[in-house]
Short mmCIF file of C-alpha atoms in Angstrom, two decimals:
data_model
loop_
_atom_site.label_atom_id
_atom_site.label_comp_id
_atom_site.label_asym_id
_atom_site.label_seq_id
_atom_site.Cartn_x
_atom_site.Cartn_y
_atom_site.Cartn_z
CA MET Z 1 40.13 -54.20 10.64
CA GLY Z 2 36.76 -54.44 12.24
CA GLU Z 3 33.70 -52.55 11.15
CA PRO Z 4 33.43 -49.03 12.56
CA MET Z 5 31.22 -48.67 15.59
CA PRO Z 6 27.85 -47.06 14.83
CA PRO Z 7 27.36 -43.66 16.44
CA LYS Z 8 25.74 -43.88 19.82
CA ARG Z 9 22.36 -42.33 20.39
CA PRO Z 10 22.61 -39.10 22.43
CA ILE Z 11 21.76 -39.73 26.07
CA GLY Z 12 20.03 -37.13 28.18
CA ARG Z 13 17.13 -34.72 28.05
CA ARG Z 14 16.84 -32.63 24.93
CA MET Z 15 17.72 -29.02 25.67
CA THR Z 16 16.41 -26.19 23.53
CA PRO Z 17 16.80 -22.41 23.80
CA GLN Z 18 13.16 -22.15 24.87
CA ARG Z 19 13.63 -24.66 27.68
CA ALA Z 20 16.77 -22.86 28.84
CA GLU Z 21 14.83 -19.58 28.87
CA TYR Z 22 12.06 -21.19 30.97
CA ARG Z 23 14.67 -22.40 33.47
CA ARG Z 24 16.12 -18.93 33.83
CA LEU Z 25 12.64 -17.44 34.14
CA ALA Z 26 11.73 -19.90 36.92
CA GLN Z 27 14.66 -18.70 39.00
CA SER Z 28 13.15 -15.21 39.13
CA ALA Z 29 9.92 -16.41 40.74
CA GLU Z 30 8.63 -14.49 43.75
CA ILE Z 31 7.67 -17.27 46.13
CA GLY Z 32 4.59 -16.40 48.18
CA ALA Z 33 2.85 -14.29 45.53
CA VAL Z 34 0.53 -17.17 44.52
CA THR Z 35 -0.93 -19.90 46.69
CA ARG Z 36 -1.08 -23.61 45.92
CA GLY Z 37 -4.86 -23.46 45.62
CA GLN Z 38 -4.70 -20.77 42.94
CA LEU Z 39 -2.21 -22.83 40.94
CA ALA Z 40 -4.37 -25.95 41.24
CA VAL Z 41 -7.45 -24.10 39.95
CA LEU Z 42 -5.38 -22.63 37.10
CA ALA Z 43 -4.03 -26.05 36.10
CA HIS Z 44 -7.55 -27.48 36.16
CA ASN Z 45 -8.79 -24.74 33.78
CA LEU Z 46 -5.85 -24.70 31.36
CA PRO Z 47 -7.34 -27.25 28.90
CA CYS Z 48 -9.90 -24.63 27.78
CA THR Z 49 -7.03 -22.54 26.34
CA GLY Z 50 -5.77 -25.40 24.16
CA LEU Z 51 -2.26 -25.32 25.67
CA ILE Z 52 -2.60 -28.78 27.21
CA ASN Z 53 -5.13 -31.59 27.18
CA ALA Z 54 -7.13 -33.00 30.09
CA THR Z 55 -4.63 -35.78 30.91
CA GLU Z 56 -1.73 -33.32 31.05
CA SER Z 57 -3.86 -31.07 33.23
CA HIS Z 58 -4.51 -34.01 35.57
CA LEU Z 59 -0.77 -34.66 35.83
CA LEU Z 60 -0.06 -30.97 36.50
CA VAL Z 61 -2.70 -30.84 39.25
CA THR Z 62 -1.17 -33.96 40.80
CA LEU Z 63 2.25 -32.32 40.80
CA ILE Z 64 0.89 -29.17 42.44
CA ASN Z 65 -0.97 -31.12 45.13
CA THR Z 66 2.15 -33.21 45.80
CA ALA Z 67 4.10 -30.16 46.96
CA PRO Z 68 3.33 -29.08 50.55
CA GLY Z 69 1.65 -25.76 51.14
CA GLU Z 70 4.83 -24.35 52.70
CA ALA Z 71 6.63 -24.82 49.37
CA PHE Z 72 4.63 -21.92 47.90
CA GLU Z 73 5.28 -19.61 50.84
CA LYS Z 74 8.29 -17.38 51.26
CA ALA Z 75 11.61 -19.24 51.48
CA GLY Z 76 9.90 -22.34 50.04
CA ARG Z 77 10.95 -24.44 47.05
CA ALA Z 78 8.16 -25.74 44.79
CA ILE Z 79 10.16 -28.69 43.46
CA ILE Z 80 8.74 -32.23 43.09
CA PHE Z 81 10.99 -35.27 43.53
CA LYS Z 82 8.57 -38.09 42.70
CA SER Z 83 9.66 -40.57 40.07
CA ASN Z 84 7.83 -41.11 36.80
CA GLN Z 85 6.81 -44.55 38.03
CA GLN Z 86 5.08 -43.14 41.10
CA LEU Z 87 3.37 -40.41 39.06
CA ALA Z 88 2.21 -43.02 36.54
CA PHE Z 89 0.63 -45.03 39.37
CA GLU Z 90 -1.18 -41.99 40.78
CA ILE Z 91 -2.74 -40.88 37.47
CA ASN Z 92 -3.18 -44.44 36.11
CA ARG Z 93 -1.02 -44.00 33.03
CA SER Z 94 2.11 -45.74 31.74
CA VAL Z 95 5.58 -44.57 32.69
CA GLY Z 96 6.37 -43.75 29.07
CA ARG Z 97 3.19 -41.69 28.80
CA VAL Z 98 4.12 -39.72 31.91
CA SER Z 99 7.61 -39.04 30.50
CA ARG Z 100 6.14 -37.70 27.27
CA MET Z 101 3.62 -35.54 29.11
CA LEU Z 102 6.34 -34.04 31.29
CA SER Z 103 8.28 -33.14 28.14
CA ASN Z 104 5.18 -31.47 26.70
CA LEU Z 105 4.66 -29.50 29.92
CA PHE Z 106 8.32 -28.46 29.76
CA ASP Z 107 7.95 -27.30 26.13
CA THR Z 108 4.76 -25.38 27.00
CA GLY Z 109 6.45 -23.56 29.87
CA LEU Z 110 4.31 -24.99 32.67
CA VAL Z 111 7.13 -26.86 34.45
CA THR Z 112 10.90 -26.91 34.25
CA MET Z 113 13.14 -29.90 34.97
CA GLN Z 114 16.64 -30.19 36.37
CA ASP Z 115 18.22 -33.63 35.90
CA SER Z 116 20.96 -35.19 37.92
CA GLY Z 117 23.81 -37.23 36.51
CA ASN Z 118 21.92 -40.51 36.97
CA TYR Z 119 18.47 -38.98 36.34
CA LYS Z 120 17.44 -39.45 39.97
CA ARG Z 121 15.31 -36.80 41.65
CA TYR Z 122 16.43 -35.69 45.08
CA PRO Z 123 16.49 -32.50 47.20
CA VAL Z 124 19.54 -30.56 48.35
CA ARG Z 125 19.06 -29.53 51.98
CA SER Z 126 20.77 -26.95 54.15
CA ALA Z 127 22.32 -27.64 57.57
CA SER Z 128 18.94 -26.86 59.16
CA GLY Z 129 17.20 -29.45 56.99
CA SER Z 130 15.29 -27.05 54.69
CA ILE Z 131 15.33 -27.60 50.92
CA VAL Z 132 17.48 -25.04 49.16
CA ASP Z 133 17.71 -26.70 45.74
CA GLY Z 134 17.26 -30.05 44.09
CA CYS Z 135 17.04 -32.11 40.95
CA GLY Z 136 13.41 -32.66 40.02
CA ILE Z 137 10.28 -31.06 38.56
CA ASP Z 138 10.27 -27.33 39.27
CA LEU Z 139 6.87 -25.59 39.51
CA ARG Z 140 8.20 -22.08 40.03
CA ILE Z 141 7.60 -21.23 36.37
CA LEU Z 142 3.87 -21.43 37.09
CA ILE Z 143 4.25 -18.72 39.73
CA VAL Z 144 6.03 -16.45 37.27
CA ARG Z 145 3.46 -16.98 34.50
CA TYR Z 146 0.35 -17.11 36.70
CA ARG Z 147 -1.09 -13.74 35.61
CA GLU Z 148 -0.43 -14.45 31.94
CA LEU Z 149 -2.01 -17.91 32.05
CA ASP Z 150 -4.94 -16.71 34.16
CA ASP Z 151 -5.70 -14.01 31.57
CA LEU Z 152 -5.64 -16.67 28.84
CA VAL Z 153 -8.16 -18.74 30.78
CA ARG Z 154 -10.46 -15.75 31.31
CA GLN Z 155 -10.25 -14.79 27.64
CA ALA Z 156 -11.01 -18.35 26.52
CA LYS Z 157 -14.04 -18.51 28.83
CA ALA Z 158 -15.32 -15.15 27.57
CA GLU Z 159 -14.95 -16.24 23.95
CA LYS Z 160 -16.72 -19.50 24.72
CA ALA Z 161 -19.60 -17.66 26.36
CA THR Z 162 -19.89 -15.29 23.39
CA ALA Z 163 -19.85 -18.19 20.93
CA ARG Z 164 -22.46 -20.05 22.97
CA ALA Z 165 -24.77 -17.03 22.99
CA ALA Z 166 -24.29 -16.51 19.24
CA LEU Z 167 -25.01 -20.21 18.65
CA ARG Z 168 -28.27 -20.06 20.62
CA ARG Z 169 -29.44 -17.00 18.72
CA TYR Z 170 -28.49 -18.55 15.37
CA ARG Z 171 -30.38 -21.75 16.09
CA GLY Z 172 -33.37 -19.76 17.32
CA ALA Z 173 -33.39 -17.69 14.12
CA LEU Z 174 -33.27 -20.86 12.01
CA ARG Z 175 -36.21 -22.30 13.93
CA ASN Z 176 -38.23 -19.10 13.49
CA LEU Z 177 -37.53 -18.97 9.75
CA ARG Z 178 -38.50 -22.60 9.20
CA TYR Z 179 -41.70 -22.03 11.19
CA ALA Z 180 -42.50 -18.93 9.15
CA LEU Z 181 -41.96 -20.79 5.87
CA ALA Z 182 -44.25 -23.57 7.06
CA THR Z 183 -47.08 -21.35 8.33
CA VAL Z 184 -47.22 -18.30 6.05
CA THR Z 185 -49.95 -18.97 3.47
CA ASP Z 186 -49.89 -15.83 1.31
CA LEU Z 187 -46.35 -16.52 0.08
CA SER Z 188 -46.02 -17.68 -3.51
CA GLU Z 189 -44.33 -20.97 -4.26
CA ARG Z 190 -41.59 -19.21 -6.20
CA ALA Z 191 -40.82 -16.85 -3.32
CA ARG Z 192 -40.93 -19.73 -0.86
CA ALA Z 193 -38.49 -21.76 -2.95
CA ARG Z 194 -36.19 -18.73 -3.26
CA GLN Z 195 -36.10 -18.20 0.50
CA GLU Z 196 -35.50 -21.89 1.14
CA ALA Z 197 -32.59 -21.85 -1.32
CA ARG Z 198 -31.12 -18.80 0.44
CA LEU Z 199 -31.46 -20.55 3.77
CA GLU Z 200 -29.66 -23.63 2.46
CA ARG Z 201 -26.77 -21.48 1.21
CA VAL Z 202 -26.41 -19.76 4.59
CA VAL Z 203 -26.49 -23.09 6.43
CA ALA Z 204 -23.89 -24.50 4.04
CA LEU Z 205 -21.68 -21.43 4.53
CA VAL Z 206 -21.83 -21.75 8.33
CA GLY Z 207 -21.20 -25.51 8.27
CA THR Z 208 -21.24 -27.15 11.70
CA ALA Z 209 -22.73 -24.40 13.83
CA ALA Z 210 -21.13 -25.63 17.05
CA LYS Z 211 -17.67 -25.24 15.48
CA ALA Z 212 -18.27 -21.89 13.75
CA SER Z 213 -16.85 -18.66 15.14
CA SER Z 214 -19.07 -16.16 16.92
CA ASP Z 215 -18.51 -13.60 14.14
CA VAL Z 216 -19.74 -16.01 11.46
CA LEU Z 217 -22.76 -16.93 13.58
CA ARG Z 218 -23.68 -13.28 14.16
CA ARG Z 219 -23.56 -12.49 10.45
CA ALA Z 220 -25.53 -15.62 9.60
CA THR Z 221 -28.12 -14.72 12.25
CA ALA Z 222 -28.53 -11.26 10.75
CA LEU Z 223 -29.15 -12.84 7.34
CA VAL Z 224 -31.68 -15.33 8.68
CA GLU Z 225 -33.54 -12.60 10.58
CA TRP Z 226 -33.66 -10.57 7.39
CA PHE Z 227 -35.06 -13.62 5.56
CA ILE Z 228 -37.80 -13.81 8.20
CA GLU Z 229 -38.75 -10.20 7.51
CA ARG Z 230 -38.97 -10.96 3.78
CA VAL Z 231 -41.11 -14.06 4.37
CA LEU Z 232 -43.45 -12.14 6.67
CA GLN Z 233 -43.48 -9.32 4.08
CA LEU Z 234 -42.51 -6.65 6.58
CA PRO Z 235 -41.66 -3.18 5.23
CA ARG Z 236 -38.02 -2.49 4.42
CA ARG Z 237 -35.92 -0.97 7.14
CA PRO Z 238 -34.92 2.65 6.46
CA GLN Z 239 -31.32 2.98 5.32
CA VAL Z 240 -29.01 4.76 7.73
CA ALA Z 241 -27.65 7.91 6.11
CA SER Z 242 -23.89 8.19 5.81
CA GLU Z 243 -22.07 10.61 8.05
CA ALA Z 244 -21.46 14.05 6.63
CA LYS Z 245 -17.71 13.68 6.90
CA GLU Z 246 -17.81 10.67 4.59
CA SER Z 247 -20.00 12.35 2.03
CA THR Z 248 -18.65 13.86 -1.17
CA CYS Z 249 -21.74 15.94 -1.80
CA THR Z 250 -21.15 19.69 -2.08
CA TYR Z 251 -24.85 20.57 -1.82
CA ALA Z 252 -26.27 20.96 1.68
CA GLU Z 253 -29.56 22.16 3.04
CA ASN Z 254 -30.29 22.87 6.71
CA ASP Z 255 -26.86 21.45 7.67
CA MET Z 256 -27.79 18.06 6.21
CA HIS Z 257 -26.15 16.56 3.16
CA LYS Z 258 -28.45 15.22 0.48
CA GLN Z 259 -26.36 13.04 -1.77
CA THR Z 260 -27.30 13.04 -5.46
CA THR Z 261 -25.42 12.33 -8.62
CA THR Z 262 -26.22 15.79 -10.03
CA PRO Z 263 -27.70 19.07 -8.76
CA ASP Z 264 -30.90 18.26 -10.67
CA PRO Z 265 -33.73 16.74 -8.60
CA ILE Z 266 -34.70 13.12 -9.07
CA VAL Z 267 -38.35 12.25 -9.58
CA ASN Z 268 -40.17 9.00 -9.34
CA SER Z 269 -39.54 6.20 -11.76
CA ASN Z 270 -41.97 3.60 -12.93
CA GLU Z 271 -42.50 0.49 -10.85
CA ASN Z 272 -41.35 -1.99 -13.48
CA ARG Z 273 -38.67 -4.42 -12.47
CA ARG Z 274 -36.21 -6.10 -14.73
CA SER Z 275 -34.32 -9.37 -14.83
CA ALA Z 276 -30.97 -10.11 -16.45
CA ALA Z 277 -32.63 -10.15 -19.89
CA ALA Z 278 -35.23 -7.40 -19.47
CA GLU Z 279 -35.43 -3.84 -20.77
CA GLN Z 280 -34.07 -1.00 -18.66
CA LEU Z 281 -36.10 1.02 -16.25
CA ASN Z 282 -37.03 4.36 -17.73
CA LEU Z 283 -36.48 7.17 -15.29
CA LEU Z 284 -38.45 10.24 -16.31
CA GLU Z 285 -36.03 12.90 -15.19
CA ALA Z 286 -32.99 11.70 -13.28
CA GLY Z 287 -30.28 14.07 -14.45
CA SER Z 288 -27.05 12.22 -15.10
CA ALA Z 289 -28.57 9.12 -13.46
CA SER Z 290 -31.24 8.70 -16.13
CA GLN Z 291 -31.80 5.84 -18.56
CA TRP Z 292 -28.13 5.75 -19.63
CA ALA Z 293 -27.16 5.04 -16.01
CA TYR Z 294 -28.31 1.42 -16.27
CA GLU Z 295 -26.77 -1.39 -18.22
CA THR Z 296 -28.62 -2.17 -21.37
CA SER Z 297 -30.14 -5.64 -21.47
CA LEU Z 298 -27.49 -8.22 -20.79
CA GLY Z 299 -29.49 -10.81 -22.67
CA ARG Z 300 -29.45 -9.18 -26.10
CA GLY Z 301 -27.43 -11.59 -28.11
CA SER Z 302 -23.91 -12.79 -27.36
CA TYR Z 303 -20.58 -11.04 -27.66
CA GLN Z 304 -17.33 -12.51 -28.88
CA VAL Z 305 -14.95 -13.02 -25.99
CA ASN Z 306 -11.91 -12.96 -28.26
CA GLN Z 307 -12.51 -9.37 -29.28
CA PRO Z 308 -9.88 -6.88 -28.12
CA LYS Z 309 -10.43 -5.44 -24.67
CA ARG Z 310 -11.79 -1.93 -24.72
CA LEU Z 311 -12.67 -1.40 -21.09
CA PRO Z 312 -13.81 2.16 -20.40
CA HIS Z 313 -12.16 4.05 -17.62
CA VAL Z 314 -14.43 3.77 -14.57
CA VAL Z 315 -14.53 6.96 -12.54
CA VAL Z 316 -16.41 5.87 -9.44
CA ALA Z 317 -15.56 6.27 -5.78
CA LEU Z 318 -15.92 3.57 -3.16
CA GLN Z 319 -18.51 5.67 -1.34
CA ASP Z 320 -20.61 5.70 -4.54
CA VAL Z 321 -20.50 1.90 -4.57
CA LEU Z 322 -21.60 1.76 -0.93
CA ARG Z 323 -24.53 4.07 -1.65
CA ALA Z 324 -25.47 1.97 -4.65
CA VAL Z 325 -25.26 -1.36 -2.81
CA PRO Z 326 -27.06 -1.10 0.55
CA ALA Z 327 -27.40 -4.89 0.36
CA LEU Z 328 -23.91 -5.08 1.89
CA ARG Z 329 -25.35 -3.75 5.13
CA THR Z 330 -28.52 -5.82 4.71
CA TYR Z 331 -26.56 -9.07 4.50
CA GLY Z 332 -24.46 -8.16 7.56
CA PHE Z 333 -21.16 -7.30 5.85
CA ALA Z 334 -18.79 -4.87 7.50
CA LEU Z 335 -18.71 -1.82 5.25
CA PRO Z 336 -15.37 -1.77 3.37
CA ARG Z 337 -13.11 1.21 3.84
CA THR Z 338 -10.80 0.46 0.92
CA TRP Z 339 -11.01 -1.31 -2.42
CA ALA Z 340 -9.00 -4.15 -0.92
CA ASP Z 341 -11.68 -4.61 1.76
CA LEU Z 342 -14.34 -4.80 -0.96
CA ALA Z 343 -12.30 -7.37 -2.88
CA ARG Z 344 -12.03 -9.52 0.23
CA LEU Z 345 -15.84 -9.63 0.46
CA VAL Z 346 -16.17 -11.03 -3.08
CA PRO Z 347 -16.10 -14.76 -2.16
CA GLN Z 348 -18.81 -14.27 0.47
CA MET Z 349 -20.98 -12.22 -1.90
CA CYS Z 350 -20.62 -14.98 -4.50
CA CYS Z 351 -21.64 -17.59 -1.94
CA ILE Z 352 -24.79 -15.67 -1.01
CA THR Z 353 -25.85 -15.04 -4.60
CA GLY Z 354 -24.83 -18.48 -5.87
CA ILE Z 355 -22.16 -17.24 -8.28
CA SER Z 356 -19.74 -20.05 -9.12
CA ASP Z 357 -15.99 -19.81 -8.63
CA ASP Z 358 -15.48 -20.17 -12.38
CA ALA Z 359 -17.70 -17.17 -13.12
CA ARG Z 360 -15.87 -15.13 -10.49
CA ARG Z 361 -12.43 -16.06 -11.86
CA CYS Z 362 -13.50 -15.21 -15.41
CA ALA Z 363 -14.76 -11.81 -14.24
CA VAL Z 364 -11.51 -11.05 -12.40
CA ALA Z 365 -9.40 -12.17 -15.37
CA GLN Z 366 -11.39 -10.02 -17.80
CA MET Z 367 -12.14 -6.89 -15.74
CA GLY Z 368 -9.48 -6.87 -13.06
CA GLU Z 369 -9.97 -7.40 -9.35
CA GLN Z 370 -11.41 -3.97 -8.55
CA GLN Z 371 -13.93 -3.76 -11.39
CA ALA Z 372 -14.92 -7.40 -10.84
CA ALA Z 373 -15.64 -6.59 -7.19
CA VAL Z 374 -17.85 -3.67 -8.28
CA ALA Z 375 -19.65 -5.88 -10.80
CA ILE Z 376 -20.32 -8.57 -8.20
CA ALA Z 377 -21.53 -5.94 -5.71
CA VAL Z 378 -23.94 -4.60 -8.35
CA THR Z 379 -25.13 -8.15 -8.99
CA LEU Z 380 -25.69 -8.65 -5.24
CA GLN Z 381 -27.83 -5.49 -5.09
CA LYS Z 382 -29.97 -6.54 -8.04
CA PHE Z 383 -30.26 -10.03 -6.60
CA ASP Z 384 -31.44 -8.50 -3.33
CA ARG Z 385 -34.07 -6.48 -5.20
CA GLN Z 386 -35.17 -9.69 -6.97
CA GLU Z 387 -34.36 -8.16 -10.35
CA VAL Z 388 -31.90 -10.92 -11.27
CA SER Z 389 -32.99 -14.54 -11.23
CA SER Z 390 -29.58 -15.98 -12.23
CA PRO Z 391 -26.72 -13.96 -10.67
CA GLY Z 392 -24.10 -16.26 -12.17
CA GLY Z 393 -25.47 -15.80 -15.68
CA TYR Z 394 -25.80 -12.07 -15.10
CA LEU Z 395 -22.13 -11.80 -14.10
CA ARG Z 396 -21.02 -13.87 -17.11
CA ALA Z 397 -23.03 -11.56 -19.37
CA MET Z 398 -21.27 -8.56 -17.82
CA THR Z 399 -17.93 -10.31 -18.38
CA ASP Z 400 -18.78 -10.83 -22.06
CA ARG Z 401 -19.74 -7.18 -22.40
CA ALA Z 402 -16.48 -6.16 -20.74
CA ALA Z 403 -14.62 -8.20 -23.33
CA ALA Z 404 -16.53 -6.37 -26.06
CA GLY Z 405 -15.75 -3.00 -24.46
CA GLU Z 406 -19.41 -2.20 -23.86
CA LEU Z 407 -19.62 -2.49 -20.08
CA HIS Z 408 -20.37 0.73 -18.16
CA LEU Z 409 -20.09 -0.05 -14.47
CA ALA Z 410 -20.06 3.61 -13.49
CA ARG Z 411 -23.49 4.07 -15.04
CA SER Z 412 -24.84 1.07 -13.15
CA VAL Z 413 -23.42 2.33 -9.86
CA PHE Z 414 -24.76 5.87 -10.27
CA GLY Z 415 -28.12 4.56 -11.43
CA LEU Z 416 -28.53 2.26 -8.44
CA ALA Z 417 -27.45 5.01 -6.07
CA ALA Z 418 -30.02 7.35 -7.60
CA ARG Z 419 -32.78 4.78 -7.29
CA ASN Z 420 -31.92 4.05 -3.66
CA LEU Z 421 -31.95 7.74 -2.83
CA MET Z 422 -35.27 8.18 -4.62
CA GLU Z 423 -36.83 5.34 -2.61
CA THR Z 424 -35.50 6.81 0.61
CA ILE Z 425 -36.99 10.20 -0.19
CA ASN Z 426 -40.34 8.69 -1.13
#
């Protein structure tokens, strides 16, 4: 007995459900609704959507221009019967390349193809000589999808214009900040180095500006413009008060909510500022947001991490966190509406403050995702007020205190909210 014959390779064009659907859709085309010129312009602009590349666009334009104008009028048939060899000659590509590009156009839904038994392309004419059908490259699918594809082109152009405008503004803000750092003389070397480090972190976060999204560029531009204000030592912008419907305050005067942590008035505090290892600010009379509202010095000795967890129950609302951390708005973050939104901002807050991934993971493992997000937000606020010189070390100290059961995030939040309100009033 001889050896069994190896299975033959399937012969013919690969047919998929999507290709069959495109064929059926092409048969429903309303000939005469779109002109050949409109289709040619559409095919020329399609590369901006990412559906096809420039070479495939060139082939598609060639196919459209090959069909006579009457083929796109009523009773016409927009079917091309040129061979791959002739198309390859016209666009200066190989026959194999043209075959692959036609398959890609078929898969994308820009052409459909009907093959004959011997793969020849020819028309089927009526008794009067007009083309009624044929085996070739059918362009009727473009007529059916014209509005859809044209909308994609318009959307891509609008997004490109928005990204280009955001890129110009971002580069202009970078130039202004670098000029300000080079010309301002009354800025201390420490403050100058701090602003330069912040600028480097923002530039690293954006990466290649020409490839960044418009949303990233807008947020980076807002940060850089804020850095310019700090370098030029401009006064702080007044904080926008929250809407009354989002306020939890039950005390109102003249139809305006005045949010406080207690009914007792808050008076001025001293002007001392603290770092991660400094003593607490001593508020004279701040009600429940007095001296206990701030964390005690995070630099007083070390705590054993292997002690049992005794995390206190934190009773703090998300709106309290937003009032305590106006730096979220300062750095261009979209204000979170849920705890999950705040948790999603954690990596970006860590990038701005320079907190390492290891410090963030340790905080989440020790405190949980929600409390870790609050702790990092508090660190961001104190970093913005230049009260913390090492945000990563500050967060690790808070993590150690959480392990020892001596971390009081609610006090920190209420204390920061009270101080921000006091500064706004003054």
